[in-house]
Amino acid sequence: MPVVKYPRFRDPPFYEWDRKAQKCGLRHTVYAVNGDQYTGEWQDNLRHGKGTQIWKNTGAIYSGDWKFGKRDGYGSYSVPDPVTKEYRKVYTGWWQNDRRGGRGVYIYSNGEQYDGEWKKGLRSGWGKMQYKDGSVYEGQWLKDKPSGHGVLRLPNGNRYEGGWKEGKKHGPGKYFYPDKGQLLEGTWVEDIPKCGALVDFERDNAAAPTEFPLPEIDLHDPAAVLAEARAMFDDSKN
């Protein structure tokens, strides 16, 4: 019986060429077609490990950790100044899936600064924001806006402590006026105090206290006040 021999199957040559061309390990600068350049570690032809990326169009630089082609881990992002061309550090901290995620510091172009937690590139969690006018907010954030509980300190010394929602004072809170020695405690709705009581607070230490102290307010139980009013009304009918 004749023996039939089949030729041994081999991969096309370009398979081997492609395998040899796969970038793995530490490489010197690799240039992309659009002019971007990367210097650092690779795995399976993807940026993976430690490395530095420079974008040609913007001149921006990222130096830090990479994971399968995306910024992931700890790293810093800098951009050149449009006038001086000197590099200005924009963000230093943790990254997740190519976006800011975890704890990090972001410096805005107008000089404002945020130091706190991030999620999917947005301020979320606990953080401290220093504004250009000198105001400072420290507290909870959600989707880039103060939400939850936080403290806002103003340049004139006044401060608000209480609830926030979508960047506005919302819920129970306290507004302190140290210069006048007064405190407004109540409930806010979209930055507007809807109800509350204004009382003296550390008036003796205030820089510019009011001429006369505020009279103390004796707050009653609303149910008891209503019952008393009804009793008085019934007595007047009799």
Short mmCIF file of C-alpha atoms in Angstrom, two decimals:
data_model
loop_
_atom_site.label_atom_id
_atom_site.label_comp_id
_atom_site.label_asym_id
_atom_site.label_seq_id
_atom_site.Cartn_x
_atom_site.Cartn_y
_atom_site.Cartn_z
CA MET A 1 0.00 0.00 0.00
CA PRO A 2 1.52 3.30 -1.01
CA VAL A 3 2.37 5.82 1.71
CA VAL A 4 1.00 9.29 1.14
CA LYS A 5 3.15 12.07 2.51
CA TYR A 6 1.58 15.43 3.22
CA PRO A 7 3.73 18.53 3.29
CA ARG A 8 4.26 19.95 6.78
CA PHE A 9 2.15 23.06 7.32
CA ARG A 10 4.08 26.18 7.99
CA ASP A 11 2.92 29.68 8.86
CA PRO A 12 3.40 32.27 6.17
CA PRO A 13 6.71 34.14 6.48
CA PHE A 14 5.05 37.40 7.50
CA TYR A 15 3.83 35.74 10.73
CA GLU A 16 7.43 35.30 11.82
CA TRP A 17 8.38 38.76 10.67
CA ASP A 18 5.51 40.26 12.67
CA ARG A 19 6.48 38.26 15.77
CA LYS A 20 10.02 39.56 15.58
CA ALA A 21 8.72 43.09 15.09
CA GLN A 22 6.58 42.97 18.26
CA LYS A 23 7.95 45.43 20.78
CA CYS A 24 8.63 43.93 24.23
CA GLY A 25 10.82 45.09 27.07
CA LEU A 26 12.71 48.38 27.30
CA ARG A 27 13.05 50.28 24.06
CA HIS A 28 14.64 53.52 23.03
CA THR A 29 12.45 56.21 21.51
CA VAL A 30 9.81 54.88 19.12
CA TYR A 31 8.15 57.35 16.76
CA ALA A 32 4.58 57.06 15.55
CA VAL A 33 3.45 58.04 12.06
CA ASN A 34 1.83 61.25 13.40
CA GLY A 35 5.07 62.33 15.09
CA ASP A 36 4.27 61.26 18.64
CA GLN A 37 7.16 59.61 20.45
CA TYR A 38 7.44 57.15 23.31
CA THR A 39 10.45 56.02 25.31
CA GLY A 40 10.08 53.18 27.77
CA GLU A 41 8.84 49.65 28.32
CA TRP A 42 6.59 47.56 26.07
CA GLN A 43 4.68 44.32 26.22
CA ASP A 44 3.03 42.62 23.24
CA ASN A 45 3.53 45.74 21.13
CA LEU A 46 1.77 47.95 23.73
CA ARG A 47 3.20 50.57 26.07
CA HIS A 48 3.39 48.70 29.38
CA GLY A 49 5.46 49.51 32.45
CA LYS A 50 7.41 52.74 32.87
CA GLY A 51 7.57 55.20 30.02
CA THR A 52 7.39 58.75 28.68
CA GLN A 53 5.07 59.88 25.91
CA ILE A 54 5.37 63.17 24.01
CA TRP A 55 2.48 64.33 21.81
CA LYS A 56 3.69 66.29 18.78
CA ASN A 57 0.55 68.41 18.21
CA THR A 58 0.30 69.78 21.76
CA GLY A 59 3.81 69.19 23.07
CA ALA A 60 2.29 67.60 26.18
CA ILE A 61 4.38 65.07 28.13
CA TYR A 62 3.26 62.17 30.29
CA SER A 63 5.83 60.30 32.34
CA GLY A 64 4.84 57.39 34.52
CA ASP A 65 3.13 54.01 34.55
CA TRP A 66 1.41 52.35 31.60
CA LYS A 67 -0.80 49.29 31.36
CA PHE A 68 -1.53 47.68 28.00
CA GLY A 69 -1.26 50.93 26.06
CA LYS A 70 -3.04 53.21 28.56
CA ARG A 71 -1.90 55.45 31.38
CA ASP A 72 -2.52 53.43 34.52
CA GLY A 73 -0.73 53.81 37.83
CA TYR A 74 1.26 56.82 39.03
CA GLY A 75 2.42 59.54 36.68
CA SER A 76 2.68 63.23 35.86
CA TYR A 77 1.28 65.22 32.93
CA SER A 78 2.83 68.51 31.78
CA VAL A 79 2.14 71.01 29.00
CA PRO A 80 4.30 73.80 27.52
CA ASP A 81 3.46 77.42 28.26
CA PRO A 82 2.20 79.07 25.03
CA VAL A 83 4.40 82.12 25.63
CA THR A 84 7.56 81.00 27.42
CA LYS A 85 7.46 77.43 26.05
CA GLU A 86 8.55 76.23 29.48
CA TYR A 87 6.78 73.15 30.77
CA ARG A 88 4.11 73.55 33.43
CA LYS A 89 3.09 70.53 35.49
CA VAL A 90 -0.69 70.09 35.25
CA TYR A 91 -1.41 66.84 37.08
CA THR A 92 0.56 64.55 39.35
CA GLY A 93 -1.06 61.49 40.83
CA TRP A 94 -2.82 58.26 40.03
CA TRP A 95 -4.39 57.19 36.75
CA GLN A 96 -6.91 54.49 35.86
CA ASN A 97 -7.70 53.37 32.32
CA ASP A 98 -6.04 56.45 30.72
CA ARG A 99 -7.92 58.95 32.96
CA ARG A 100 -7.27 60.56 36.31
CA GLY A 101 -8.34 58.09 38.99
CA GLY A 102 -7.36 57.94 42.66
CA ARG A 103 -5.49 60.61 44.60
CA GLY A 104 -3.86 63.44 42.68
CA VAL A 105 -3.06 67.16 42.42
CA TYR A 106 -4.32 69.20 39.45
CA ILE A 107 -3.11 72.77 38.80
CA TYR A 108 -5.36 74.81 36.50
CA SER A 109 -4.08 77.39 34.01
CA ASN A 110 -5.49 80.26 36.12
CA GLY A 111 -3.55 79.12 39.19
CA GLU A 112 -6.37 77.30 40.96
CA GLN A 113 -5.47 73.95 42.49
CA TYR A 114 -7.30 70.78 43.47
CA ASP A 115 -5.77 68.17 45.76
CA GLY A 116 -7.92 65.12 46.31
CA GLU A 117 -9.62 62.09 44.85
CA TRP A 118 -10.61 61.49 41.22
CA LYS A 119 -12.84 59.05 39.39
CA LYS A 120 -13.03 58.68 35.60
CA GLY A 121 -11.20 61.97 35.15
CA LEU A 122 -13.56 63.96 37.41
CA ARG A 123 -13.20 65.24 40.97
CA SER A 124 -15.06 62.66 43.06
CA GLY A 125 -14.52 61.71 46.69
CA TRP A 126 -12.79 63.91 49.26
CA GLY A 127 -10.76 66.87 48.09
CA LYS A 128 -9.53 70.41 48.68
CA MET A 129 -9.99 73.14 46.07
CA GLN A 130 -8.15 76.46 46.23
CA TYR A 131 -9.83 79.11 44.08
CA LYS A 132 -8.26 82.13 42.42
CA ASP A 133 -10.14 84.62 44.63
CA GLY A 134 -8.68 83.04 47.78
CA SER A 135 -11.68 80.90 48.68
CA VAL A 136 -11.02 77.33 49.80
CA TYR A 137 -13.47 74.44 49.70
CA GLU A 138 -12.68 71.19 51.47
CA GLY A 139 -15.09 68.30 51.54
CA GLN A 140 -16.89 65.78 49.38
CA TRP A 141 -17.14 65.91 45.59
CA LEU A 142 -19.23 64.09 43.01
CA LYS A 143 -18.79 64.35 39.23
CA ASP A 144 -16.60 67.47 39.45
CA LYS A 145 -18.89 69.41 41.84
CA PRO A 146 -19.10 69.80 45.63
CA SER A 147 -21.69 67.28 46.80
CA GLY A 148 -22.19 65.89 50.29
CA HIS A 149 -20.64 67.60 53.30
CA GLY A 150 -18.02 70.31 53.05
CA VAL A 151 -16.57 73.58 54.35
CA LEU A 152 -16.18 76.73 52.26
CA ARG A 153 -13.85 79.41 53.64
CA LEU A 154 -14.03 82.88 52.08
CA PRO A 155 -11.18 85.46 51.89
CA ASN A 156 -13.01 87.76 54.35
CA GLY A 157 -13.00 85.05 57.01
CA ASN A 158 -16.62 83.96 56.66
CA ARG A 159 -17.22 80.24 56.27
CA TYR A 160 -20.02 77.80 55.54
CA GLU A 161 -20.15 74.30 56.97
CA GLY A 162 -22.86 71.93 55.85
CA GLY A 163 -24.50 70.14 52.98
CA TRP A 164 -23.82 70.58 49.27
CA LYS A 165 -25.49 69.37 46.10
CA GLU A 166 -24.22 69.84 42.53
CA GLY A 167 -21.92 72.67 43.59
CA LYS A 168 -24.46 74.62 45.65
CA LYS A 169 -25.18 74.87 49.37
CA HIS A 170 -28.04 72.47 49.98
CA GLY A 171 -29.40 70.98 53.20
CA PRO A 172 -28.62 71.70 56.87
CA GLY A 173 -25.74 74.08 57.36
CA LYS A 174 -24.06 76.80 59.39
CA TYR A 175 -22.79 80.14 58.08
CA PHE A 176 -20.29 81.89 60.35
CA TYR A 177 -19.64 85.66 60.37
CA PRO A 178 -16.52 85.96 62.59
CA ASP A 179 -16.12 89.70 62.00
CA LYS A 180 -19.62 90.38 63.35
CA GLY A 181 -19.67 87.54 65.85
CA GLN A 182 -22.82 85.98 64.41
CA LEU A 183 -23.94 82.58 63.19
CA LEU A 184 -26.74 81.68 60.82
CA GLU A 185 -27.89 78.09 61.29
CA GLY A 186 -30.60 76.66 59.10
CA THR A 187 -31.45 74.92 55.86
CA TRP A 188 -30.25 75.87 52.36
CA VAL A 189 -31.82 75.07 49.00
CA GLU A 190 -29.68 75.69 45.90
CA ASP A 191 -27.47 78.27 47.64
CA ILE A 192 -30.40 80.12 49.26
CA PRO A 193 -31.11 79.94 53.03
CA LYS A 194 -34.79 79.00 53.28
CA CYS A 195 -35.15 78.94 57.06
CA GLY A 196 -32.95 79.31 60.10
CA ALA A 197 -31.96 81.37 63.10
CA LEU A 198 -29.35 84.13 63.37
CA VAL A 199 -27.64 84.18 66.77
CA ASP A 200 -24.58 85.76 68.38
CA PHE A 201 -21.48 83.54 68.24
CA GLU A 202 -18.21 84.55 69.95
CA ARG A 203 -19.36 88.17 69.75
CA ASP A 204 -16.81 89.30 72.37
CA ASN A 205 -13.94 88.28 70.07
CA ALA A 206 -15.43 89.77 66.88
CA ALA A 207 -13.53 92.52 65.05
CA ALA A 208 -16.65 94.54 64.17
CA PRO A 209 -19.55 93.29 66.32
CA THR A 210 -23.06 94.68 65.95
CA GLU A 211 -23.97 97.65 68.17
CA PHE A 212 -26.44 95.61 70.16
CA PRO A 213 -26.47 91.85 70.79
CA LEU A 214 -29.21 89.84 69.18
CA PRO A 215 -32.05 88.88 71.53
CA GLU A 216 -32.18 85.22 72.41
CA ILE A 217 -35.00 83.34 70.75
CA ASP A 218 -36.90 80.78 72.81
CA LEU A 219 -37.74 78.08 70.28
CA HIS A 220 -40.83 76.03 71.10
CA ASP A 221 -41.93 72.66 69.89
CA PRO A 222 -44.09 73.41 66.81
CA ALA A 223 -46.72 70.90 67.93
CA ALA A 224 -46.91 72.48 71.38
CA VAL A 225 -47.21 75.98 69.89
CA LEU A 226 -50.02 74.83 67.61
CA ALA A 227 -51.85 73.18 70.52
CA GLU A 228 -51.50 76.33 72.60
CA ALA A 229 -52.86 78.47 69.76
CA ARG A 230 -55.84 76.17 69.32
CA ALA A 231 -56.58 76.32 73.07
CA MET A 232 -56.48 80.10 73.01
CA PHE A 233 -58.81 80.12 69.99
CA ASP A 234 -61.28 77.79 71.74
CA ASP A 235 -61.23 79.98 74.86
CA SER A 236 -62.00 83.06 72.79
CA LYS A 237 -65.05 81.33 71.30
CA ASN A 238 -66.36 80.49 74.76
#
